[in-house]
Amino acid sequence: MKIKKWLIVSYIFVMMIPMFAAFFIYQWIASYNTNVEVSDYVNNLTIFDKYEKLLQDQKLYLISSKERNLVDEKEKNKVEITLYDKDGLKIYSSIKGDMFFYKAKEQLYSGLYELKHGYKADSIKKPVFKNNEIVGFYEIVVARTKWIEGVNNRTILGCILFLVIFIVVLISVIKIINRKVNKPLSCLINVMGRFAAGEEAQIQYNVNDEIGELIEHFNRMKDEIEEKTKQVTKEQKAKEYMIAAISHDLKTPLTAIRAYTELLQSQNPLLEEEKDKDTSIILSKCDYMKNMIDDLLMYTVLSTDYKMDLVNVEGEEFFEMLFSGHNQLCEKNQIKFLCDISVEGTYKVDVKQMVRVVDNLISNAIRYTPKGKNIYLGAYSEEFQLPCWIDDNFKLELNEFRKDGVVFIVKNDGDKISKENINKIYEPFYKLDDSRNEQRKSGTGLGLSIVKLIIEKHEGKIKLLSESDKGTIIACYIRKAIS
């Protein structure tokens, strides 16, 4: 239940329960009063009858006397008797110290024979006759002591009971509000404080109300902040690593350039052949630094929200253009180049960036392929079978990988890449360690990182497979364009 509805219900509960309690307590007291009142009335009639027989004696009204004792000793606190002569003079009162005076005739004759039933007492007043003449009057008042005491006790008990019910209801509602509102809010404030202090904190609250939604939003926000923090930390470490890698990769060629430049400027005479060699080394180091800066710039651009210039291309025609021109580069490095294209359909690509992808993949394959070995380049949409130069185990993965699109593959006959290196190979500036092959150390370490970014911006994916005696495959997948 939502807190708003719950609070409304609780307010109604707090108001209605005491009202119902008061009503039932009142009914209980009223029922008691009715029962006691009947009993009290009957008892008082008996007392009236008892004393009326005594007070019918005409002699009592002839002589005034304060010494008479007309009321029983045990009823003195309850029964009051007053006698008047025929002229209205009070001639007797059972109340000690009562003043004797005349009573006006109107008052004296008012209410004769009428049994007056009051809250505190019942009373009756009657005349006494002798030979059909009034000789006096008597008035009997019987106090309703038991009735008053019972009513007072029941009223006090009812008030106490009402207060107890009200306090119990109030405390119950306060405790429920504390459990339902104050406790989770205090917990949330505590967790927020701990989270702000950098401590690990989590709230488990499975109630579907406003506070539950608030806690859910906080947990989601906290998870997002933690994820963003981890991402920022990771990016910061990546930047630090990139700076260190750039510094290292630039330091080596700069040191070589400085050394050969100093050698050229030295006064020691050098042969023309040595000068040409030194100059060639300086130029190659400069080319290396230029390539690294170009790759770094491209990697930085692709790491942002860079939008690809996508156009629709016909698959077979596009890949024929994309794969052309690499045969000569492989022949120059004494590597055999094999190319195959089996593609149907239309694809949405950034042509310039896809050229960069294939160039980087071929350059990387040449760098890690021994002389005399093979490099295979092929593109295959799902309508065609994969070529025989792909191992059957690799085919199972690639057939699943290329559904609803095309996969273009670069395979070389180089050494196996370990699983540890496969997980790191797309990281910027990561290079496979092979001190025996100087050519392998000539790359910038950004080629595959750039390839991965470009493929992902085409909403594609990349996969690397490597096994001993089966070669290494890098496969890039691009989905077909929607008609």
CSV table of C-alpha atoms in Angstrom, one decimal:
chain,number,residue,atom,x,y,z
A,1,MET,CA,0.0,0.0,0.0
A,2,LYS,CA,1.2,3.5,-0.9
A,3,ILE,CA,2.2,5.7,2.1
A,4,LYS,CA,-0.4,8.3,1.2
A,5,LYS,CA,-3.2,5.8,1.3
A,6,TRP,CA,-1.7,4.2,4.4
A,7,LEU,CA,-1.5,7.5,6.3
A,8,ILE,CA,-5.2,8.3,5.4
A,9,VAL,CA,-6.2,4.9,6.7
A,10,SER,CA,-4.2,5.3,9.9
A,11,TYR,CA,-5.7,8.8,10.5
A,12,ILE,CA,-9.2,7.3,10.1
A,13,PHE,CA,-8.2,4.4,12.3
A,14,VAL,CA,-6.9,6.8,15.0
A,15,MET,CA,-10.1,8.8,14.9
A,16,MET,CA,-12.7,6.0,14.6
A,17,ILE,CA,-11.4,3.6,17.2
A,18,PRO,CA,-11.6,6.1,20.1
A,19,MET,CA,-15.0,7.2,18.9
A,20,PHE,CA,-16.3,3.6,18.8
A,21,ALA,CA,-14.7,3.0,22.1
A,22,ALA,CA,-16.4,6.0,23.6
A,23,PHE,CA,-19.7,4.9,22.1
A,24,PHE,CA,-19.5,1.4,23.6
A,25,ILE,CA,-18.3,2.7,27.0
A,26,TYR,CA,-21.2,5.1,27.0
A,27,GLN,CA,-23.6,2.2,26.2
A,28,TRP,CA,-22.0,0.1,28.9
A,29,ILE,CA,-22.5,2.9,31.5
A,30,ALA,CA,-26.0,3.6,30.3
A,31,SER,CA,-26.9,-0.1,30.6
A,32,TYR,CA,-25.5,-0.2,34.1
A,33,ASN,CA,-27.4,2.9,35.0
A,34,THR,CA,-30.7,1.5,33.8
A,35,ASN,CA,-30.3,-1.8,35.8
A,36,VAL,CA,-29.2,0.0,39.0
A,37,GLU,CA,-31.9,2.7,38.6
A,38,VAL,CA,-34.7,0.1,38.6
A,39,SER,CA,-33.3,-1.6,41.6
A,40,ASP,CA,-32.7,1.7,43.4
A,41,TYR,CA,-36.3,2.9,42.6
A,42,VAL,CA,-37.9,-0.3,44.0
A,43,ASN,CA,-35.7,-0.1,47.1
A,44,ASN,CA,-36.6,3.6,47.6
A,45,LEU,CA,-40.4,2.8,47.3
A,46,THR,CA,-40.0,0.3,50.1
A,47,ILE,CA,-38.3,2.9,52.3
A,48,PHE,CA,-41.1,5.4,51.4
A,49,ASP,CA,-43.8,2.9,52.3
A,50,LYS,CA,-42.0,2.1,55.6
A,51,TYR,CA,-41.8,5.7,56.8
A,52,GLU,CA,-45.2,6.8,55.5
A,53,LYS,CA,-46.9,4.4,57.9
A,54,LEU,CA,-45.0,6.0,60.7
A,55,LEU,CA,-45.6,9.5,59.7
A,56,GLN,CA,-49.4,9.1,59.4
A,57,ASP,CA,-49.6,9.5,63.3
A,58,GLN,CA,-51.4,12.9,63.8
A,59,LYS,CA,-49.7,13.4,67.2
A,60,LEU,CA,-46.4,14.1,65.5
A,61,TYR,CA,-47.8,17.3,64.1
A,62,LEU,CA,-49.2,18.8,67.3
A,63,ILE,CA,-46.0,19.4,69.2
A,64,SER,CA,-42.8,20.8,67.7
A,65,SER,CA,-39.8,18.8,68.8
A,66,LYS,CA,-36.2,18.5,67.7
A,67,GLU,CA,-35.5,15.5,70.0
A,68,ARG,CA,-37.6,13.0,68.1
A,69,ASN,CA,-35.7,10.3,66.2
A,70,LEU,CA,-37.9,9.1,63.4
A,71,VAL,CA,-35.1,7.8,61.1
A,72,ASP,CA,-33.4,4.4,61.7
A,73,GLU,CA,-29.8,4.7,62.8
A,74,LYS,CA,-28.5,2.8,59.9
A,75,GLU,CA,-30.4,5.0,57.4
A,76,LYS,CA,-29.5,8.4,58.9
A,77,ASN,CA,-27.0,9.1,56.0
A,78,LYS,CA,-29.6,8.2,53.4
A,79,VAL,CA,-33.1,9.2,54.6
A,80,GLU,CA,-34.2,12.8,55.5
A,81,ILE,CA,-37.6,13.5,57.0
A,82,THR,CA,-39.1,16.9,57.5
A,83,LEU,CA,-42.5,17.6,59.3
A,84,TYR,CA,-44.6,20.8,58.9
A,85,ASP,CA,-47.7,21.8,60.8
A,86,LYS,CA,-50.8,22.9,59.0
A,87,ASP,CA,-49.6,26.5,58.8
A,88,GLY,CA,-46.3,25.5,57.1
A,89,LEU,CA,-44.0,25.8,60.2
A,90,LYS,CA,-41.2,23.3,60.2
A,91,ILE,CA,-41.7,21.4,63.4
A,92,TYR,CA,-39.2,18.6,62.8
A,93,SER,CA,-36.1,17.8,60.7
A,94,SER,CA,-33.9,14.7,60.8
A,95,ILE,CA,-31.0,16.9,59.8
A,96,LYS,CA,-29.2,18.2,62.9
A,97,GLY,CA,-28.8,21.9,63.0
A,98,ASP,CA,-31.5,22.6,60.4
A,99,MET,CA,-33.3,25.9,60.9
A,100,PHE,CA,-37.1,25.9,61.7
A,101,PHE,CA,-39.0,28.4,59.7
A,102,TYR,CA,-42.3,28.8,57.9
A,103,LYS,CA,-42.8,27.5,54.4
A,104,ALA,CA,-45.0,29.5,51.9
A,105,LYS,CA,-48.3,27.9,51.3
A,106,GLU,CA,-47.6,27.8,47.5
A,107,GLN,CA,-44.5,25.8,48.1
A,108,LEU,CA,-46.1,23.7,50.8
A,109,TYR,CA,-49.0,22.6,48.7
A,110,SER,CA,-46.9,22.3,45.5
A,111,GLY,CA,-46.2,18.7,44.3
A,112,LEU,CA,-48.3,16.9,46.9
A,113,TYR,CA,-48.5,13.1,46.4
A,114,GLU,CA,-45.9,13.4,43.6
A,115,LEU,CA,-43.0,11.1,43.7
A,116,LYS,CA,-40.1,13.1,42.5
A,117,HIS,CA,-37.3,11.1,40.9
A,118,GLY,CA,-34.1,13.1,40.9
A,119,TYR,CA,-30.5,12.4,40.0
A,120,LYS,CA,-29.3,12.6,43.6
A,121,ALA,CA,-32.4,11.7,45.5
A,122,ASP,CA,-36.1,10.6,45.4
A,123,SER,CA,-38.6,12.5,47.4
A,124,ILE,CA,-42.3,12.6,48.2
A,125,LYS,CA,-44.5,15.1,50.1
A,126,LYS,CA,-48.0,14.3,51.5
A,127,PRO,CA,-50.5,15.9,53.9
A,128,VAL,CA,-51.8,14.2,57.1
A,129,PHE,CA,-55.5,14.4,58.0
A,130,LYS,CA,-57.6,14.2,61.1
A,131,ASN,CA,-61.3,14.2,60.7
A,132,ASN,CA,-60.9,15.3,57.1
A,133,GLU,CA,-58.8,18.3,58.2
A,134,ILE,CA,-55.1,18.8,57.5
A,135,VAL,CA,-53.0,18.6,60.7
A,136,GLY,CA,-49.6,18.7,59.0
A,137,PHE,CA,-47.3,17.7,56.2
A,138,TYR,CA,-44.4,15.3,55.9
A,139,GLU,CA,-41.6,15.2,53.3
A,140,ILE,CA,-39.4,12.2,52.8
A,141,VAL,CA,-36.1,12.5,50.9
A,142,VAL,CA,-34.2,9.3,50.1
A,143,ALA,CA,-30.7,9.9,48.8
A,144,ARG,CA,-29.6,7.7,45.8
A,145,THR,CA,-26.2,7.0,47.4
A,146,LYS,CA,-25.6,3.6,45.8
A,147,TRP,CA,-26.7,5.0,42.4
A,148,ILE,CA,-24.5,8.0,42.5
A,149,GLU,CA,-21.5,6.0,43.7
A,150,GLY,CA,-22.0,3.4,41.0
A,151,VAL,CA,-22.4,6.1,38.3
A,152,ASN,CA,-19.3,7.9,39.5
A,153,ASN,CA,-17.3,4.7,39.6
A,154,ARG,CA,-18.4,3.6,36.1
A,155,THR,CA,-17.8,7.1,34.7
A,156,ILE,CA,-14.2,7.1,36.1
A,157,LEU,CA,-13.7,3.5,34.9
A,158,GLY,CA,-15.0,4.4,31.5
A,159,CYS,CA,-12.8,7.5,31.2
A,160,ILE,CA,-9.8,5.4,32.2
A,161,LEU,CA,-10.7,2.7,29.7
A,162,PHE,CA,-11.2,5.3,27.0
A,163,LEU,CA,-7.8,6.8,27.7
A,164,VAL,CA,-6.1,3.4,27.7
A,165,ILE,CA,-7.7,2.5,24.4
A,166,PHE,CA,-6.7,5.9,22.9
A,167,ILE,CA,-3.1,5.7,24.2
A,168,VAL,CA,-2.8,2.1,22.9
A,169,VAL,CA,-4.1,3.1,19.5
A,170,LEU,CA,-1.9,6.2,19.4
A,171,ILE,CA,1.3,4.2,20.4
A,172,SER,CA,0.5,1.5,17.9
A,173,VAL,CA,0.1,3.9,15.1
A,174,ILE,CA,3.3,5.8,16.1
A,175,LYS,CA,5.2,2.5,16.2
A,176,ILE,CA,3.8,1.5,12.8
A,177,ILE,CA,4.6,4.9,11.3
A,178,ASN,CA,8.1,4.6,12.8
A,179,ARG,CA,8.6,1.2,11.3
A,180,LYS,CA,7.1,2.1,7.9
A,181,VAL,CA,8.4,5.6,7.5
A,182,ASN,CA,11.0,6.8,10.0
A,183,LYS,CA,13.1,3.6,10.2
A,184,PRO,CA,13.6,3.2,6.4
A,185,LEU,CA,14.2,7.0,6.0
A,186,SER,CA,16.8,6.9,8.8
A,187,CYS,CA,18.4,3.8,7.1
A,188,LEU,CA,18.4,5.7,3.8
A,189,ILE,CA,20.0,8.8,5.4
A,190,ASN,CA,22.6,6.6,7.1
A,191,VAL,CA,23.5,4.7,3.9
A,192,MET,CA,23.6,8.0,1.9
A,193,GLY,CA,26.1,9.3,4.5
A,194,ARG,CA,28.2,6.2,4.3
A,195,PHE,CA,28.1,6.2,0.5
A,196,ALA,CA,29.1,9.9,0.5
A,197,ALA,CA,32.1,8.9,2.7
A,198,GLY,CA,33.1,6.3,0.2
A,199,GLU,CA,32.0,3.2,2.1
A,200,GLU,CA,30.2,0.3,0.5
A,201,ALA,CA,26.5,0.4,1.4
A,202,GLN,CA,23.3,-1.2,0.2
A,203,ILE,CA,19.7,-1.1,1.3
A,204,GLN,CA,17.4,-4.1,1.2
A,205,TYR,CA,13.8,-2.8,1.2
A,206,ASN,CA,11.2,-4.9,-0.7
A,207,VAL,CA,8.0,-2.8,0.1
A,208,ASN,CA,6.2,-1.4,-2.9
A,209,ASP,CA,5.6,2.2,-1.7
A,210,GLU,CA,7.0,5.7,-2.1
A,211,ILE,CA,10.0,5.0,0.2
A,212,GLY,CA,10.6,1.7,-1.7
A,213,GLU,CA,10.7,3.6,-5.0
A,214,LEU,CA,13.0,6.2,-3.4
A,215,ILE,CA,15.4,3.5,-2.1
A,216,GLU,CA,15.2,1.8,-5.5
A,217,HIS,CA,16.1,5.0,-7.3
A,218,PHE,CA,18.9,5.6,-4.8
A,219,ASN,CA,20.3,2.1,-5.3
A,220,ARG,CA,20.1,2.6,-9.1
A,221,MET,CA,21.8,6.0,-8.8
A,222,LYS,CA,24.4,4.6,-6.5
A,223,ASP,CA,25.2,1.7,-8.9
A,224,GLU,CA,25.4,4.1,-11.8
A,225,ILE,CA,27.7,6.4,-9.9
A,226,GLU,CA,29.9,3.4,-8.9
A,227,GLU,CA,29.9,2.2,-12.5
A,228,LYS,CA,30.8,5.7,-13.8
A,229,THR,CA,33.5,6.0,-11.1
A,230,LYS,CA,35.0,2.6,-12.1
A,231,GLN,CA,34.8,3.7,-15.8
A,232,VAL,CA,36.5,7.1,-15.0
A,233,THR,CA,39.1,5.3,-13.0
A,234,LYS,CA,39.7,2.8,-15.8
A,235,GLU,CA,39.8,5.6,-18.4
A,236,GLN,CA,42.3,7.5,-16.1
A,237,LYS,CA,44.5,4.5,-15.9
A,238,ALA,CA,44.2,4.0,-19.6
A,239,LYS,CA,45.3,7.6,-20.2
A,240,GLU,CA,48.2,7.2,-17.8
A,241,TYR,CA,49.2,4.0,-19.6
A,242,MET,CA,48.8,5.7,-23.0
A,243,ILE,CA,51.0,8.6,-21.8
A,244,ALA,CA,53.6,6.3,-20.5
A,245,ALA,CA,53.5,4.2,-23.7
A,246,ILE,CA,53.7,7.2,-25.9
A,247,SER,CA,56.6,8.6,-23.9
A,248,HIS,CA,58.4,5.2,-24.2
A,249,ASP,CA,57.7,4.7,-27.9
A,250,LEU,CA,58.7,8.2,-28.8
A,251,LYS,CA,61.8,8.2,-26.6
A,252,THR,CA,63.4,5.3,-28.4
A,253,PRO,CA,63.2,6.7,-32.0
A,254,LEU,CA,64.1,10.2,-30.7
A,255,THR,CA,67.2,8.8,-29.0
A,256,ALA,CA,68.1,7.0,-32.3
A,257,ILE,CA,67.5,10.2,-34.3
A,258,ARG,CA,69.6,12.3,-32.0
A,259,ALA,CA,72.4,9.7,-32.0
A,260,TYR,CA,72.6,9.5,-35.8
A,261,THR,CA,72.2,13.2,-36.2
A,262,GLU,CA,75.1,13.8,-33.8
A,263,LEU,CA,77.1,11.2,-35.8
A,264,LEU,CA,76.4,13.1,-39.0
A,265,GLN,CA,77.4,16.3,-37.4
A,266,SER,CA,80.6,14.9,-36.0
A,267,GLN,CA,83.9,15.9,-37.5
A,268,ASN,CA,84.9,12.4,-38.2
A,269,PRO,CA,84.7,11.8,-41.9
A,270,LEU,CA,82.0,9.3,-43.0
A,271,LEU,CA,81.7,7.4,-46.2
A,272,GLU,CA,78.8,8.4,-48.5
A,273,GLU,CA,77.4,5.0,-48.0
A,274,GLU,CA,77.4,5.4,-44.2
A,275,LYS,CA,75.8,8.8,-44.5
A,276,ASP,CA,73.0,7.4,-46.6
A,277,LYS,CA,72.5,4.6,-44.1
A,278,ASP,CA,72.3,7.0,-41.2
A,279,THR,CA,69.9,9.3,-43.1
A,280,SER,CA,67.7,6.3,-44.0
A,281,ILE,CA,67.5,5.3,-40.3
A,282,ILE,CA,66.6,8.9,-39.3
A,283,LEU,CA,63.8,9.0,-41.9
A,284,SER,CA,62.4,5.6,-40.9
A,285,LYS,CA,62.3,6.7,-37.2
A,286,CYS,CA,60.5,9.9,-38.3
A,287,ASP,CA,58.0,7.8,-40.3
A,288,TYR,CA,57.4,5.6,-37.3
A,289,MET,CA,56.7,8.6,-35.1
A,290,LYS,CA,54.4,10.1,-37.7
A,291,ASN,CA,52.5,6.9,-38.0
A,292,MET,CA,52.2,6.6,-34.3
A,293,ILE,CA,50.9,10.2,-34.0
A,294,ASP,CA,48.4,9.6,-36.8
A,295,ASP,CA,47.2,6.4,-35.2
A,296,LEU,CA,47.0,8.1,-31.8
A,297,LEU,CA,44.9,11.0,-33.3
A,298,MET,CA,42.6,8.5,-35.0
A,299,TYR,CA,42.2,6.4,-31.8
A,300,THR,CA,41.4,9.6,-29.9
A,301,VAL,CA,38.8,10.7,-32.5
A,302,LEU,CA,37.2,7.2,-32.6
A,303,SER,CA,37.0,7.1,-28.8
A,304,THR,CA,34.7,10.1,-28.8
A,305,ASP,CA,31.1,10.4,-30.3
A,306,TYR,CA,32.6,10.4,-33.8
A,307,LYS,CA,29.9,9.7,-36.3
A,308,MET,CA,30.7,7.5,-39.3
A,309,ASP,CA,30.0,8.7,-42.8
A,310,LEU,CA,27.8,5.6,-43.7
A,311,VAL,CA,26.8,4.9,-47.2
A,312,ASN,CA,25.0,1.9,-48.8
A,313,VAL,CA,27.3,-0.4,-50.9
A,314,GLU,CA,26.8,-3.5,-52.9
A,315,GLY,CA,28.7,-6.3,-51.0
A,316,GLU,CA,30.7,-8.1,-53.7
A,317,GLU,CA,31.8,-4.9,-55.5
A,318,PHE,CA,32.7,-3.2,-52.2
A,319,PHE,CA,34.9,-6.0,-50.9
A,320,GLU,CA,36.7,-6.4,-54.3
A,321,MET,CA,37.7,-2.8,-54.1
A,322,LEU,CA,38.6,-3.1,-50.4
A,323,PHE,CA,40.8,-6.2,-50.8
A,324,SER,CA,42.7,-4.9,-53.9
A,325,GLY,CA,46.3,-3.8,-53.7
A,326,HIS,CA,47.5,-6.0,-50.8
A,327,ASN,CA,49.1,-8.7,-53.0
A,328,GLN,CA,52.1,-6.5,-53.8
A,329,LEU,CA,52.8,-5.7,-50.1
A,330,CYS,CA,52.8,-9.3,-49.2
A,331,GLU,CA,55.1,-10.2,-52.1
A,332,LYS,CA,57.5,-7.5,-51.0
A,333,ASN,CA,57.7,-9.2,-47.6
A,334,GLN,CA,58.1,-12.7,-49.3
A,335,ILE,CA,54.6,-13.8,-48.1
A,336,LYS,CA,52.0,-15.6,-50.2
A,337,PHE,CA,48.7,-13.8,-50.4
A,338,LEU,CA,45.4,-15.6,-51.1
A,339,CYS,CA,42.1,-13.7,-51.5
A,340,ASP,CA,38.5,-14.9,-51.8
A,341,ILE,CA,35.1,-13.1,-51.9
A,342,SER,CA,31.7,-14.7,-51.7
A,343,VAL,CA,29.2,-12.0,-50.6
A,344,GLU,CA,25.6,-11.0,-51.4
A,345,GLY,CA,23.5,-8.2,-50.2
A,346,THR,CA,23.8,-4.5,-49.4
A,347,TYR,CA,25.8,-3.1,-46.4
A,348,LYS,CA,26.0,0.3,-44.7
A,349,VAL,CA,29.7,1.3,-44.2
A,350,ASP,CA,32.1,4.2,-43.9
A,351,VAL,CA,34.3,3.3,-46.9
A,352,LYS,CA,37.3,5.3,-45.7
A,353,GLN,CA,37.3,3.8,-42.3
A,354,MET,CA,36.8,0.2,-43.7
A,355,VAL,CA,39.9,0.7,-45.9
A,356,ARG,CA,41.8,1.6,-42.7
A,357,VAL,CA,40.5,-1.6,-41.0
A,358,VAL,CA,41.7,-3.9,-43.7
A,359,ASP,CA,45.1,-2.0,-44.1
A,360,ASN,CA,45.7,-2.4,-40.3
A,361,LEU,CA,44.7,-6.1,-40.3
A,362,ILE,CA,47.0,-6.9,-43.3
A,363,SER,CA,49.9,-4.8,-41.8
A,364,ASN,CA,49.4,-6.6,-38.5
A,365,ALA,CA,49.3,-10.0,-40.3
A,366,ILE,CA,52.4,-9.3,-42.3
A,367,ARG,CA,54.2,-8.2,-39.1
A,368,TYR,CA,53.5,-11.6,-37.5
A,369,THR,CA,53.8,-13.9,-40.5
A,370,PRO,CA,57.2,-15.5,-41.2
A,371,LYS,CA,58.6,-15.3,-44.7
A,372,GLY,CA,57.4,-18.0,-47.0
A,373,LYS,CA,54.2,-18.5,-45.1
A,374,ASN,CA,50.6,-17.5,-46.2
A,375,ILE,CA,48.2,-14.7,-45.5
A,376,TYR,CA,44.5,-15.3,-46.3
A,377,LEU,CA,41.9,-12.6,-46.8
A,378,GLY,CA,38.3,-13.4,-47.5
A,379,ALA,CA,34.7,-12.1,-47.1
A,380,TYR,CA,31.7,-14.4,-46.8
A,381,SER,CA,28.0,-13.7,-46.2
A,382,GLU,CA,25.9,-16.3,-44.6
A,383,GLU,CA,24.6,-17.6,-47.9
A,384,PHE,CA,28.0,-19.1,-48.8
A,385,GLN,CA,30.2,-21.8,-47.2
A,386,LEU,CA,33.4,-20.8,-45.5
A,387,PRO,CA,36.6,-21.7,-47.3
A,388,CYS,CA,38.7,-24.9,-46.8
A,389,TRP,CA,41.7,-22.9,-45.4
A,390,ILE,CA,39.6,-22.3,-42.2
A,391,ASP,CA,39.8,-25.1,-39.6
A,392,ASP,CA,36.5,-27.0,-39.0
A,393,ASN,CA,36.5,-26.0,-35.3
A,394,PHE,CA,36.8,-22.4,-36.3
A,395,LYS,CA,34.0,-22.8,-38.8
A,396,LEU,CA,31.5,-23.7,-36.1
A,397,GLU,CA,32.2,-20.5,-34.3
A,398,LEU,CA,32.3,-18.3,-37.4
A,399,ASN,CA,29.1,-19.7,-38.9
A,400,GLU,CA,27.3,-18.6,-35.7
A,401,PHE,CA,29.2,-15.3,-35.7
A,402,ARG,CA,28.2,-14.2,-39.2
A,403,LYS,CA,24.4,-14.7,-39.0
A,404,ASP,CA,22.4,-11.9,-40.8
A,405,GLY,CA,25.5,-10.3,-42.2
A,406,VAL,CA,29.0,-10.7,-43.6
A,407,VAL,CA,32.2,-11.7,-42.0
A,408,PHE,CA,35.6,-10.7,-43.5
A,409,ILE,CA,38.5,-12.7,-42.3
A,410,VAL,CA,42.3,-12.2,-42.1
A,411,LYS,CA,44.3,-15.4,-41.4
A,412,ASN,CA,48.0,-15.8,-41.1
A,413,ASP,CA,50.2,-18.8,-40.5
A,414,GLY,CA,52.0,-17.2,-37.6
A,415,ASP,CA,52.5,-18.4,-34.0
A,416,LYS,CA,49.7,-19.1,-31.6
A,417,ILE,CA,48.5,-16.2,-29.5
A,418,SER,CA,47.9,-17.2,-25.9
A,419,LYS,CA,44.5,-16.6,-24.2
A,420,GLU,CA,46.1,-14.0,-21.9
A,421,ASN,CA,47.3,-12.0,-24.9
A,422,ILE,CA,44.0,-12.4,-26.7
A,423,ASN,CA,42.3,-10.7,-23.8
A,424,LYS,CA,44.8,-7.8,-24.0
A,425,ILE,CA,45.4,-7.5,-27.7
A,426,TYR,CA,42.8,-4.8,-28.3
A,427,GLU,CA,44.2,-2.6,-25.6
A,428,PRO,CA,46.0,0.6,-26.9
A,429,PHE,CA,49.8,0.3,-27.2
A,430,TYR,CA,49.7,-3.4,-26.4
A,431,LYS,CA,52.3,-5.4,-28.3
A,432,LEU,CA,53.1,-9.1,-28.3
A,433,ASP,CA,56.6,-9.5,-26.8
A,434,ASP,CA,59.0,-11.1,-29.3
A,435,SER,CA,62.5,-9.7,-28.9
A,436,ARG,CA,63.7,-12.0,-31.7
A,437,ASN,CA,61.7,-10.3,-34.4
A,438,GLU,CA,62.5,-6.6,-34.8
A,439,GLN,CA,59.8,-6.2,-37.4
A,440,ARG,CA,57.1,-7.1,-34.8
A,441,LYS,CA,58.3,-4.3,-32.6
A,442,SER,CA,57.9,-1.7,-35.3
A,443,GLY,CA,54.1,-1.4,-34.9
A,444,THR,CA,52.5,1.4,-32.9
A,445,GLY,CA,50.3,-0.9,-30.8
A,446,LEU,CA,47.2,0.9,-31.9
A,447,GLY,CA,46.2,-0.9,-35.0
A,448,LEU,CA,43.8,-3.5,-33.5
A,449,SER,CA,42.4,-1.0,-31.1
A,450,ILE,CA,41.5,1.3,-34.0
A,451,VAL,CA,40.0,-1.7,-35.9
A,452,LYS,CA,37.8,-2.7,-32.9
A,453,LEU,CA,36.5,0.9,-32.5
A,454,ILE,CA,35.7,1.2,-36.2
A,455,ILE,CA,33.9,-2.1,-36.3
A,456,GLU,CA,31.9,-1.3,-33.2
A,457,LYS,CA,30.8,2.1,-34.6
A,458,HIS,CA,29.4,0.0,-37.5
A,459,GLU,CA,27.4,-1.9,-34.9
A,460,GLY,CA,29.5,-4.9,-35.7
A,461,LYS,CA,31.8,-7.2,-33.7
A,462,ILE,CA,35.3,-8.6,-33.9
A,463,LYS,CA,36.6,-12.1,-32.9
A,464,LEU,CA,40.1,-13.5,-32.6
A,465,LEU,CA,40.8,-17.2,-32.9
A,466,SER,CA,44.3,-18.8,-32.6
A,467,GLU,CA,45.5,-22.4,-32.3
A,468,SER,CA,48.8,-24.1,-32.8
A,469,ASP,CA,49.3,-25.4,-36.4
A,470,LYS,CA,45.9,-23.8,-37.3
A,471,GLY,CA,47.0,-20.2,-37.6
A,472,THR,CA,45.5,-17.0,-36.2
A,473,ILE,CA,42.2,-15.6,-37.5
A,474,ILE,CA,40.8,-12.1,-37.0
A,475,ALA,CA,37.1,-12.0,-38.1
A,476,CYS,CA,35.1,-8.8,-38.4
A,477,TYR,CA,31.3,-8.9,-38.7
A,478,ILE,CA,29.0,-6.3,-40.2
A,479,ARG,CA,25.2,-6.7,-40.3
A,480,LYS,CA,23.3,-6.4,-43.6
A,481,ALA,CA,21.6,-3.1,-44.4
A,482,ILE,CA,17.8,-3.1,-43.8
A,483,SER,CA,16.0,-2.8,-47.1
